[in-house]
C-alpha positions as a printed Julia matrix, in Angstrom:
254×3 Matrix{Float64}:
   1.59  -12.2   -37.25
   4.62   -9.85  -35.44
   3.64   -8.18  -31.6
   3.7    -4.52  -31.44
   3.42   -2.09  -29.23
  -0.23   -2.25  -28.76
  -0.57   -5.33  -29.42
   1.5    -6.34  -25.91
  -0.73   -4.72  -23.57
  -2.38   -6.67  -21.22
  -6.24   -7.43  -21.74
  -9.01   -6.58  -21.48
  -8.38   -3.51  -22.33
 -11.51   -1.76  -21.03
  -9.74   -1.28  -17.55
  -7.17    1.16  -18.84
 -10.79    2.75  -19.97
 -11.46    2.45  -16.41
  -8.24    3.74  -15.41
  -8.24    6.86  -17.23
 -12.2     7.81  -14.82
 -10.54    6.3   -12.02
  -7.68    8.95  -12.24
 -10.39   12.39  -13.18
  -9.63   13.31   -9.27
  -5.76   13.48  -10.2
  -6.45   16.88  -11.77
  -8.07   18.65   -8.91
  -5.28   17.24   -5.69
  -2.96   19.6    -5.1
  -3.85   22.84   -8.11
  -2.24   25.96   -7.52
  -2.21   29.68   -8.28
   1.62   29.86   -7.11
   4.21   28.07   -6.07
   3.62   26.34   -3.36
   7.87   26.68   -2.59
  11.27   27.85   -3.88
  14.96   26.92   -4.2
  16.86   26.54   -7.11
  14.7    23.66   -8.94
  11.98   25.8    -9.7
  13.32   28.88  -11.24
  16.05   27.23  -12.54
  13.83   24.59  -14.36
  10.99   27.67  -14.82
  13.23   29.62  -16.14
  14.93   27.06  -18.52
  12.29   27.02  -20.51
  10.76   30.33  -20.87
  14.19   30.44  -23.08
  13.51   27.92  -24.43
  10.3    28.7   -25.34
  11.58   32.64  -26.82
  14.82   30.85  -28.41
  17.16   32.14  -26.4
  20.3    29.25  -25.2
  18.28   27.74  -22.15
  21.05   28.05  -19.78
  20.66   31.67  -20.14
  19.48   31.95  -17.05
  21.52   34.6   -15.76
  22.64   32.57  -12.21
  25.8    32.08  -11.57
  27.49   29.59  -10.67
  29.6    29.5    -7.46
  32.38   27.43   -7.69
  33.04   27.4    -4.29
  30.07   26.19   -3.35
  28.69   23.56   -6.07
  26.41   21.39   -3.24
  23.89   24.05   -4.57
  23.32   24.23   -7.41
  25.37   23.03  -10.97
  25.92   25.67  -13.76
  22.45   24.53  -15.75
  19.85   21.53  -15.29
  19.81   19.34  -18.17
  16.71   20.82  -21.0
  14.69   17.73  -21.43
  11.93   19.03  -18.38
  12.73   22.54  -19.74
  11.42   21.62  -23.03
   8.63   19.35  -22.04
   7.12   22.88  -20.12
   8.44   25.24  -22.97
   5.25   25.37  -24.84
   3.14   25.79  -21.8
   5.44   28.85  -19.41
   5.32   30.02  -24.23
   2.28   30.02  -24.26
   0.47   30.9   -20.37
   3.36   32.58  -19.11
   4.92   31.49  -16.04
   1.52   29.69  -15.15
   2.16   27.47  -12.34
  -1.99   26.07  -12.05
  -1.25   24.91  -15.53
   2.39   23.25  -14.75
   0.22   21.51  -12.08
  -1.92   20.25  -14.58
   0.62   19.41  -17.01
   1.91   17.45  -13.94
  -1.32   15.15  -13.84
  -1.59   14.15  -16.94
   1.87   12.69  -16.39
   0.3    11.21  -13.48
  -2.37    9.54  -15.52
  -0.22    8.07  -17.51
   2.22    6.88  -14.75
  -0.56    5.6   -13.37
  -1.68    3.35  -16.89
   1.75    2.05  -16.95
   1.52    0.48  -13.27
  -1.28   -1.0   -14.47
   0.84   -2.81  -17.66
   3.28   -4.0   -15.51
   1.65   -5.06  -12.61
  -0.72   -6.84  -14.97
   2.53   -8.99  -15.73
   1.99  -10.9   -13.2
  -0.87  -10.22  -11.56
  -3.93  -10.89  -12.46
  -6.16   -7.69  -13.08
  -7.84   -6.63   -9.45
  -3.53   -7.46   -7.78
  -2.73   -5.07  -10.69
  -5.44   -2.29  -10.33
  -5.0    -1.67   -7.26
  -1.74   -1.39   -6.89
  -1.94    0.62   -9.88
  -4.21    2.38   -7.78
  -1.95    2.6    -4.3
   1.87    3.9    -6.4
  -0.25    6.8    -7.89
  -2.93    8.15   -5.01
  -0.1     7.29   -2.46
   1.57   10.61   -0.99
   4.66   10.66   -2.55
   3.64   10.44   -6.12
   0.41   13.41   -5.0
   2.59   15.46   -3.44
   4.8    16.34   -5.62
   2.68   17.68   -8.0
   2.97   20.12   -6.77
   6.58   21.09   -7.71
   7.7    22.52  -11.53
  10.29   19.05  -11.45
  11.42   16.5   -13.14
  11.24   13.87  -11.38
   7.67   13.18  -12.66
   8.19   12.77  -16.0
  11.77   10.65  -15.94
   9.65    8.45  -13.91
   7.49    7.95  -16.81
  10.28    8.7   -19.1
  11.61    4.6   -16.85
   8.47    3.04  -16.79
   8.33    3.9   -20.79
  11.4     1.38  -21.32
  10.82   -1.03  -18.73
   7.14   -1.54  -20.8
   8.51   -1.2   -23.97
  11.9    -3.61  -23.5
  11.1    -6.78  -24.31
  12.93   -9.69  -24.23
   9.96  -11.74  -26.6
   9.5    -8.8   -28.23
  12.69   -7.67  -30.44
  11.18   -5.77  -33.77
  12.43   -2.74  -34.44
   9.76    0.11  -33.83
  10.59   -1.16  -29.69
  14.16   -1.13  -30.48
  13.79    2.35  -30.91
  10.92    3.16  -28.45
  13.11    1.75  -26.41
  16.17    3.38  -26.82
  14.89    6.99  -27.77
  13.24    6.7   -23.98
  16.1     5.28  -21.65
  18.33    8.42  -24.23
  15.23   11.35  -23.2
  14.94   10.05  -19.62
  19.26   11.2   -20.02
  18.62   14.22  -21.01
  15.63   15.32  -17.91
  17.64   13.43  -15.19
  21.37   12.74  -15.46
  21.81    9.49  -13.22
  18.64    7.56  -15.63
  22.24    7.19  -17.28
  21.8     3.58  -15.6
  19.25    2.66  -18.08
  22.55    2.26  -19.95
  24.6     0.7   -17.52
  22.01   -2.19  -16.96
  21.54   -2.78  -21.05
  26.09   -3.12  -20.71
  26.11   -5.34  -17.6
  22.87   -7.68  -20.13
  24.72   -7.82  -22.69
  28.4    -8.96  -21.82
  26.23  -11.19  -19.02
  24.77  -12.59  -22.7
  28.08  -12.21  -24.28
  29.36  -14.35  -21.33
  26.47  -17.34  -21.64
  26.72  -17.38  -25.37
  30.75  -17.99  -25.13
  29.94  -20.73  -22.11
  27.24  -22.56  -23.74
  29.19  -22.38  -27.29
  26.33  -20.91  -29.09
  26.94  -18.33  -32.12
  26.76  -15.0   -30.15
  26.04  -13.47  -33.44
  22.73  -13.09  -32.25
  19.65  -10.38  -32.59
  20.32  -11.09  -29.01
  22.98   -9.6   -28.06
  22.48   -7.36  -30.11
  19.95   -5.54  -28.99
  21.48   -3.91  -24.98
  24.13   -2.86  -27.8
  21.2    -1.32  -29.91
  20.26    0.58  -27.02
  22.46    2.16  -25.47
  23.94    2.91  -28.5
  20.81    4.0   -29.45
  19.7     6.0   -26.3
  23.46    8.1   -26.26
  23.33    9.08  -29.2
  19.12   10.73  -28.08
  21.02   12.43  -25.72
  23.84   13.87  -26.68
  21.39   15.59  -30.43
  19.07   17.16  -28.21
  22.5    17.8   -25.32
  24.64   18.96  -27.49
  23.78   19.7   -30.41
  20.75   21.37  -29.85
  21.03   22.55  -25.97
  25.17   23.04  -25.98
  26.52   24.72  -24.05
  30.21   26.73  -22.32
  30.21   24.78  -20.01
  28.61   21.47  -18.4
  27.59   20.67  -15.18
  28.87   17.19  -15.02
  31.0    18.27  -12.07
  28.13   19.56   -9.78
  26.7    15.74  -11.06
  29.31   13.8   -10.35
């Protein structure tokens, strides 16, 4: 019987129910009706999300990019995070409290991801406490109050790490890993390091195969290539076809 994404979850499964219960307080910390801060980050993300909800180009935020002061803000932020909160903005308007609850849900999912990851290397009790320690740590709780892309980017990266298994090479695993990596890049461009890691891994495996005089035409060696190409395909599909812009922010990020 081939392993699936769900069959690879660590046992016992009742621990996930316990973690869901322990994650309930997340919906009571750092919940605000008004934004706790200001700045270009929040304004651009929220405005882009409102544009997506209204069916107009997401980059038309009326923000004037100052090419003489490129350290302040890019022409636009990637559309990955605005796309996630667009349903909230479209239904409830610029509702900061709803975004705080959305961030709480992301933290709850991250709590489950942390446990799944740590459980591979430790016992159940250690994995539970490590996951709770990170999730309820100061930085995670602090980030819950902001309309920023950090939490969803982290969730995509954690999902990629969990799905990307060297012992599982099923098509659903590979495609899901590619999608999560690609969408992580669409949320925060520095997530392209995932593709860089896949390429480095692939080169290392090819060199190893050549040294060992093995047949390099092997599905193990092709997985990083498929994930890398798939991730860029996801990113390009959204950024070039769904959310094209007249000028990109690549220069700012470089």
